[in-house]
Coordinates of C-alpha atoms in Angstrom, one line a residue:
X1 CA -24.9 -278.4 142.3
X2 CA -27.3 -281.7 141.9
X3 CA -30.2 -281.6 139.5
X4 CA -32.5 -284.9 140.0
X5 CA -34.8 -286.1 137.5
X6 CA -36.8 -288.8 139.6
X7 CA -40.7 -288.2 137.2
X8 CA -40.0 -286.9 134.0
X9 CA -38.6 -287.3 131.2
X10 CA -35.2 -286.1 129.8
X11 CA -36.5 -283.6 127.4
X12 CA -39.1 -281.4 129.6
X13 CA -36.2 -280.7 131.9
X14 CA -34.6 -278.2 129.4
X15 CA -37.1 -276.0 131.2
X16 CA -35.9 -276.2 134.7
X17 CA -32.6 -275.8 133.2
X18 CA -33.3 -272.3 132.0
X19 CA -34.3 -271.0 135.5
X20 CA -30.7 -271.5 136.0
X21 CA -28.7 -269.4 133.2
X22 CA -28.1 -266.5 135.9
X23 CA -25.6 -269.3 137.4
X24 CA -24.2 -271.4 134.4
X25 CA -25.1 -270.5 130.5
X26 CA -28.0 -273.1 130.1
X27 CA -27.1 -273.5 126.4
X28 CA -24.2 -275.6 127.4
X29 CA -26.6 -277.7 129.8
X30 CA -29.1 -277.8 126.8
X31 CA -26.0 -279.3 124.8
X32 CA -25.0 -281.4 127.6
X33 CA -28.5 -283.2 128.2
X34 CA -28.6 -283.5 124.2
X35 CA -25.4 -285.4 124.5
X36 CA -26.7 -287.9 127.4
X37 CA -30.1 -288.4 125.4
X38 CA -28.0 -289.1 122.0
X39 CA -24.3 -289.5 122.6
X40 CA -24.5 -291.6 124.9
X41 CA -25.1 -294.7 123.0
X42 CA -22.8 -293.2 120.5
X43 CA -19.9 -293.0 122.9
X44 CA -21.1 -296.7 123.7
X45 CA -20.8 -297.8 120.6
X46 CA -17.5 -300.3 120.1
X47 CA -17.0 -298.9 116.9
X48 CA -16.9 -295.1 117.6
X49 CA -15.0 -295.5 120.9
X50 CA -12.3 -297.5 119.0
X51 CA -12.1 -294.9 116.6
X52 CA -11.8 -292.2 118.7
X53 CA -8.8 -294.0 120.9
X54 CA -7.1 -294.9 118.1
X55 CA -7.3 -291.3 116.8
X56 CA -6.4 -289.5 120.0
X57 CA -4.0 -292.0 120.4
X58 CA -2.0 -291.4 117.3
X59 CA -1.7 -287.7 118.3
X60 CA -0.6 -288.7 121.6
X61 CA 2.4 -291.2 120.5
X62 CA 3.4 -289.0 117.6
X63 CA 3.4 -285.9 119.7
X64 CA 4.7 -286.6 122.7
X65 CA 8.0 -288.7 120.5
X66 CA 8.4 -285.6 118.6
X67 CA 8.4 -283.1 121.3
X68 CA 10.3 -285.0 123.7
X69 CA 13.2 -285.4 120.9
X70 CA 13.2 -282.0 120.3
X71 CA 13.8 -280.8 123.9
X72 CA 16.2 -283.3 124.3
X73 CA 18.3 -282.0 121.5
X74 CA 17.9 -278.7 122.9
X75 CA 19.4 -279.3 126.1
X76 CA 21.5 -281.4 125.4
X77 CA 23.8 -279.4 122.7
X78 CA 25.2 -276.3 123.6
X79 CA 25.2 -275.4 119.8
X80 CA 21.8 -275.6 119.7
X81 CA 21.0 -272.9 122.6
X82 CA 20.1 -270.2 120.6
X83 CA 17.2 -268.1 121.2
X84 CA 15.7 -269.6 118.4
X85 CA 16.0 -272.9 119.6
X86 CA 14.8 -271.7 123.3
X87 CA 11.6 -270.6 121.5
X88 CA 11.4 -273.8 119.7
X89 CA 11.8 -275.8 122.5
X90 CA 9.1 -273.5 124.8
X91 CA 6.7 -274.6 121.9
X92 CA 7.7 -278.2 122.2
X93 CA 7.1 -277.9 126.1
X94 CA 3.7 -276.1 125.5
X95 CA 2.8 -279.2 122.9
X96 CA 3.3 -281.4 125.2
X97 CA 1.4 -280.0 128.2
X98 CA -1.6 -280.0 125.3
X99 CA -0.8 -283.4 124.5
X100 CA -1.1 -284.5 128.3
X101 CA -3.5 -282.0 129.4
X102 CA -6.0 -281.8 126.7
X103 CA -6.2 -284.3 124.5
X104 CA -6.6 -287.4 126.8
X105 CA -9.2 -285.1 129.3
X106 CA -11.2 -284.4 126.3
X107 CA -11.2 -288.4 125.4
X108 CA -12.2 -289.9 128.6
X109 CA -15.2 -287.4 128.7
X110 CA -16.7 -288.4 125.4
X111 CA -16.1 -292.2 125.9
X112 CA -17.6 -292.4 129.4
X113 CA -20.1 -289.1 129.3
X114 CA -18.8 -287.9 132.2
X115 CA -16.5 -286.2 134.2
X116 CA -14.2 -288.1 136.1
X117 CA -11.2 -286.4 137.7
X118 CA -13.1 -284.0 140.6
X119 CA -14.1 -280.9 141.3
X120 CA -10.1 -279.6 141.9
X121 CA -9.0 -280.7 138.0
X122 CA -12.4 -279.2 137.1
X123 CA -10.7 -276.1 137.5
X124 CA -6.8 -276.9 137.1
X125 CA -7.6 -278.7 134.1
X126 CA -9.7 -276.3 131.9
X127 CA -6.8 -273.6 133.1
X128 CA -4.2 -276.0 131.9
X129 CA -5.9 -276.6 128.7
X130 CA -6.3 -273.1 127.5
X131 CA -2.9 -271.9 129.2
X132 CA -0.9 -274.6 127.3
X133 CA -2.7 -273.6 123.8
X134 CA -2.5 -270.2 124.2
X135 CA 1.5 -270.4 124.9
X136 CA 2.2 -272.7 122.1
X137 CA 0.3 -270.0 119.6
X138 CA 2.4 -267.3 121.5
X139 CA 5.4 -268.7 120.8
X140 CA 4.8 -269.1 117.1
X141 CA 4.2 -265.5 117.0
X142 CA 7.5 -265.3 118.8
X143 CA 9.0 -267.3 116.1
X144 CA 7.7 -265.7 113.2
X145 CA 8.9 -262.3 115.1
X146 CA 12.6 -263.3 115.4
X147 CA 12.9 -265.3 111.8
X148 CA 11.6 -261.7 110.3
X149 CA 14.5 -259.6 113.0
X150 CA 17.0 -262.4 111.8
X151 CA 16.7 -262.3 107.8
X152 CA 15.6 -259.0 107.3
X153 CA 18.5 -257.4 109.7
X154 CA 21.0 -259.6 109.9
X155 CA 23.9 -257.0 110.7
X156 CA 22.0 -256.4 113.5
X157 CA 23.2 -258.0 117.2
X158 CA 20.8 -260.6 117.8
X159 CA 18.8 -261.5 121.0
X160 CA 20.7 -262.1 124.3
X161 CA 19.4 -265.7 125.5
X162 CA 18.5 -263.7 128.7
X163 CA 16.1 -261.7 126.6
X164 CA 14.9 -264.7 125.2
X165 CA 14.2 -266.3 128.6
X166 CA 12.8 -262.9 129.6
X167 CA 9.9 -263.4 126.5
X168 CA 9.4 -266.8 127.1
X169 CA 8.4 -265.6 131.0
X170 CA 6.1 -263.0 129.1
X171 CA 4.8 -265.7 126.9
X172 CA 3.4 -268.2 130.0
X173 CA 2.3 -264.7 132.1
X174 CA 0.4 -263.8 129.1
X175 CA -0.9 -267.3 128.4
X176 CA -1.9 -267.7 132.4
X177 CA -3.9 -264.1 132.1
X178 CA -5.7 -265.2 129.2
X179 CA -6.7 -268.4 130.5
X180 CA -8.1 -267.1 133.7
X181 CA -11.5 -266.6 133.6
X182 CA -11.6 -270.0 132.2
X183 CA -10.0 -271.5 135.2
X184 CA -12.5 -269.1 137.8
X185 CA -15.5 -269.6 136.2
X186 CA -15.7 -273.3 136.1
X187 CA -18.7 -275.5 138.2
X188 CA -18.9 -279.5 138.6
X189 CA -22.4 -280.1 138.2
X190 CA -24.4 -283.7 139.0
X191 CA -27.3 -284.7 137.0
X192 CA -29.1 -287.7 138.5
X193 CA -31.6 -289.8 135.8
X194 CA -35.0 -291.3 136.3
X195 CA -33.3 -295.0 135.9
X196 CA -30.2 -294.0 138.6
X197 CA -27.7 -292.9 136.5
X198 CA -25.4 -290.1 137.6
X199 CA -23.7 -287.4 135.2
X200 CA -21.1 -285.1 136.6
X201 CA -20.5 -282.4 134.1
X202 CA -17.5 -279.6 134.5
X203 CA -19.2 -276.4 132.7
X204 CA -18.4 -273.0 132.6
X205 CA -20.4 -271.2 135.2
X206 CA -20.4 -266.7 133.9
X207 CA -21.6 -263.8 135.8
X208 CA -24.8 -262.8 134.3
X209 CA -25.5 -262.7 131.8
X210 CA -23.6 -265.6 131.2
X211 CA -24.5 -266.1 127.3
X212 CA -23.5 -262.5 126.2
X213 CA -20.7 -263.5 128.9
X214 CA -19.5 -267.0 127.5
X215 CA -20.4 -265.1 123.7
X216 CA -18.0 -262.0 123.9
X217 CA -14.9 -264.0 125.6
X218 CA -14.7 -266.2 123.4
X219 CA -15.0 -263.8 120.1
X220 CA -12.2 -262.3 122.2
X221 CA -10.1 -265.0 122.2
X222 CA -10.8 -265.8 118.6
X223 CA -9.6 -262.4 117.8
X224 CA -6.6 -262.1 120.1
X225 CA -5.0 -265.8 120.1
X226 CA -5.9 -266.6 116.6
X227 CA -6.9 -264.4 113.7
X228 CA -4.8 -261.4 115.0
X229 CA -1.3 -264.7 115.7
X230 CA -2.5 -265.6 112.1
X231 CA -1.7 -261.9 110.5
X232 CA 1.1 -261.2 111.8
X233 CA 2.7 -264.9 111.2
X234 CA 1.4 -264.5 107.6
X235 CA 2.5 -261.0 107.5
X236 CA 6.3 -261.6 109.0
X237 CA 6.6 -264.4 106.8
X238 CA 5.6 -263.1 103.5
X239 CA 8.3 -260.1 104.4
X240 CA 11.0 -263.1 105.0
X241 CA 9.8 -265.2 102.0
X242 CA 9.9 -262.2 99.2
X243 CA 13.6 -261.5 100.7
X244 CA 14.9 -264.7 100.4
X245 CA 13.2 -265.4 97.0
X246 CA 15.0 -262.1 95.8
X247 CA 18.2 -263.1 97.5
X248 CA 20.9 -263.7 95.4
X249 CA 24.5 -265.8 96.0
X250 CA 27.6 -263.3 97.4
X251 CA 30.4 -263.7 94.7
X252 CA 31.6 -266.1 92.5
X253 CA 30.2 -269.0 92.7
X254 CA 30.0 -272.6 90.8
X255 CA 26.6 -274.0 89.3
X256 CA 26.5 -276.8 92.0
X257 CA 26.7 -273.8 94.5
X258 CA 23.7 -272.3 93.0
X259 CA 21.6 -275.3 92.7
X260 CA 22.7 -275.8 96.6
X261 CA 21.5 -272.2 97.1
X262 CA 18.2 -272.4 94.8
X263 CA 17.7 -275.8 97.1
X264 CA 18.1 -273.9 100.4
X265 CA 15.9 -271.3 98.8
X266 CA 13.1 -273.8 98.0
X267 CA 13.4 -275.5 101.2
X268 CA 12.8 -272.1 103.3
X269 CA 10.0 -271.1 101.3
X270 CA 8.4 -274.5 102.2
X271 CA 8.5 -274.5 105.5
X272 CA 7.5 -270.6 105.6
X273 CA 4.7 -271.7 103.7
X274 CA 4.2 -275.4 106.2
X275 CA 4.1 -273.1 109.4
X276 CA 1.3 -270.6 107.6
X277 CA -0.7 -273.0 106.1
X278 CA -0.5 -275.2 109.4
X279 CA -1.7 -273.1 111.9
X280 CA -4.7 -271.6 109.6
X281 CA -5.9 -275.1 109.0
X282 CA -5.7 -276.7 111.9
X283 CA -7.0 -273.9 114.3
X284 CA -9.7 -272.1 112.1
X285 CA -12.5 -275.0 112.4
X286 CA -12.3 -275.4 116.0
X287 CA -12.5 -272.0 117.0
X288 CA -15.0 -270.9 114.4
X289 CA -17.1 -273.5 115.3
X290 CA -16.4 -272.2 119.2
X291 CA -17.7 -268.9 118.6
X292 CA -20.4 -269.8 116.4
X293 CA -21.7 -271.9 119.2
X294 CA -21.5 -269.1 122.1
X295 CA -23.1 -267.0 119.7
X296 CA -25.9 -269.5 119.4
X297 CA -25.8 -269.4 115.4
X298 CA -25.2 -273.7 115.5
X299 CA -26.4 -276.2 118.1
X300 CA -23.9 -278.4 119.8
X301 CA -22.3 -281.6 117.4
X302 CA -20.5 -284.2 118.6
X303 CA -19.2 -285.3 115.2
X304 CA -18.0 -281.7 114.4
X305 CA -16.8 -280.9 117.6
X306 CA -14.7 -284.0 117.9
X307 CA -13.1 -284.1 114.0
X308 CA -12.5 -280.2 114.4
X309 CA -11.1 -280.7 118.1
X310 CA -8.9 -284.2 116.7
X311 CA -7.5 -281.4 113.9
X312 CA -6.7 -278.4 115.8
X313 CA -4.7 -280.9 118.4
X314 CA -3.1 -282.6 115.6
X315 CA -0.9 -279.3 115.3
X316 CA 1.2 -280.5 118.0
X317 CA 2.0 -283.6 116.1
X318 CA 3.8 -280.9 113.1
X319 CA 5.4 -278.3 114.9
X320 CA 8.4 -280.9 115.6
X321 CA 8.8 -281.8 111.8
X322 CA 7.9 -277.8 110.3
X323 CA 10.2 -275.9 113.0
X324 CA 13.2 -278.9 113.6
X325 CA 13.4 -281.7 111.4
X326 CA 13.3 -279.6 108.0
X327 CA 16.2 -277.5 109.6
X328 CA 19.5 -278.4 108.7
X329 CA 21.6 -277.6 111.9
X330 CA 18.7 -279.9 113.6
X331 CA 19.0 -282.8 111.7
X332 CA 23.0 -282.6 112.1
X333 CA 22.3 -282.6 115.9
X334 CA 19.4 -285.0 115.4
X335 CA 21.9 -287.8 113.6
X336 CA 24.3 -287.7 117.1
X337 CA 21.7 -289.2 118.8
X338 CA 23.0 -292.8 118.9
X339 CA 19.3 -294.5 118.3
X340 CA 18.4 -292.1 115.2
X341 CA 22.1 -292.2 114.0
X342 CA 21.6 -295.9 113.9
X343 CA 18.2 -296.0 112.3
X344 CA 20.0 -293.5 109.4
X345 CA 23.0 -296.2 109.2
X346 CA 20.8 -298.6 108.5
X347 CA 18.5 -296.5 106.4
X348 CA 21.6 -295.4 103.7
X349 CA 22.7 -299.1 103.6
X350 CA 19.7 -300.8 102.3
X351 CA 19.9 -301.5 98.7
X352 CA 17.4 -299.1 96.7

């Protein structure tokens, strides 16, 4: 779809654009235009551009390092093929697709106001985006599920890996289902300017009425993929942090045994508390700010949008450090790699 603006200006055309809403939601487009009137020389800007790759970029480096080590390790060590670790490294996967997918898509838009890759990763990349997000927020729950099972039952027999595989399959099915209408209801539109520039904009295109549309899936997904994740996280690991607080040593045992425990004990409750505090930071802003848009209670910010966006895909950048490097079986494994066991050498020779 082409919309031409050869005789008037860039404001009296939010008119036209409303005869359209029965195709697209002409809020976005209102948004949209308000970005090429005023973000466009602020995506111009050398200083705001470098910024924003610098930024992104960080994530990107950090992220994909992290993940990538973590998978490795995964594979790599029998020892470490536990369903526990196969969930772990399905989150590490789903980071980096987010990494890959999202993050750099959502750069090049911003820096050169419009849409780039086609009409094709119009659709395969908004599907990719919200399939890989809601996988990696899956598989936390997944986590926080099978810590609780673990520590609060531990005579009980635990997970087959082929179960595990089997949930991991649920997990992606799930995240596919939910990204979906996102994927379908997808349009590349082209906006031509008075002075010959061209805009090509990928926007979601609902059924009518595509605001109460566009309003009610995404409250939806606010609900599903992160206030009702965020309970039951919080919920599994309060239960697991109150047991282990309460836990004491089996038998006999020496005072440097007990420090060791109280250690193990502090250690636990830090990364319960890491994982918790994580995902309820990083994720809130974004989507609030999501569904306070479709529900037409804000108007579109660029500054918001990009500091909450920068923040929620930060996340991927922690989930390697929270879930692996804080455990101690994983940073055992994580030494036999010959580069970090090397960096460590070094690191415990150098005079303090």
């Amino acid at each position: 779809m082409t919309f031409r603006n050869t005789s008037v200006d860039l404001f009296s055309q939010f008119y036209i654009l409303q005869n359209f809403s029965t195709f697209f939601n002409f809020s976005l487009v209102d948004a949209i235009y308000d970005r090429a009137a005023s973000s466009e020389s602020e995506s111009h800007r050398p200083t705001i551009r470098a910024l924003l790759i610098i930024a992104y970029s960080v994530i990107i480096i950090i992220s994909l390092f992290g993940n990538v080590v973590v998978c490795h390790v995964v594979v790599k060590n029998k020892r470490m093929h536990s369903v526990t670790s196969l969930f772990i490294m399905n989150l590490a996967i789903a980071d980096i697709l987010i990494t890959l997918l999202n993050t750099p898509f959502t750069l090049v838009r911003f820096v050169y106001s419009t849409w780039v890759f086609g009409k094709v990763m119009c659709h395969v990349s908004r599907f990719a985006q919200y399939c890989s997000v809601h996988v990696s927020v899956l598989t936390l729950v997944a986590i926080a599920i099978d810590r609780h099972q673990v520590v609060m039952h531990p005579m009980k027999q635990r997970m087959s890996r082929v179960k595990g595989v089997a949930w991991i399959g649920v997990i992606w099915v799930m995240g596919s289902c939910f990204s979906l209408p996102h994927a379908i209801y997808q349009k590349l539109l082209r906006f031509e300017f008075i002075n010959n520039r061209v805009r090509m904009v990928c926007l979601p295109s609902f059924p009518h009425p595509s605001d109460l549309f566009w309003k009610y899936l995404d409250l939806t997904t606010f609900v599903l993929l992160y206030i009702l994740p965020l309970a039951i996280i919080s919920i599994a690991y309060l239960v697991v942090a109150k047991k282990v607080w309460f836990q004491n040593a089996v038998g006999d045992i020496t005072l440097a045994q007990s420090a060791a425990h109280r250690r193990r004990k502090k250690t636990t409750l830090k990364m319960l508390i890491a994982v918790v505090a994580m995902f309820a930071v990083c994720w809130f802003p974004l989507n609030c700010y999501v569904v306070l848009l479709s529900s037409k209670v804000i108007q579109a910010n660029n500054a918001l949008y990009f500091t909450f966006h920068w923040l929620a895909m930060s996340s991927t950048c922690y989930n390697p450090f929270i879930y692996c490097w804080l455990n101690h079986s994983f940073r055992a494994e994580l030494r036999a790699l010959p580069l970090i066991g090397r960096l460590a050498k070094v690191n415990a020779i150098q005079p303090s």
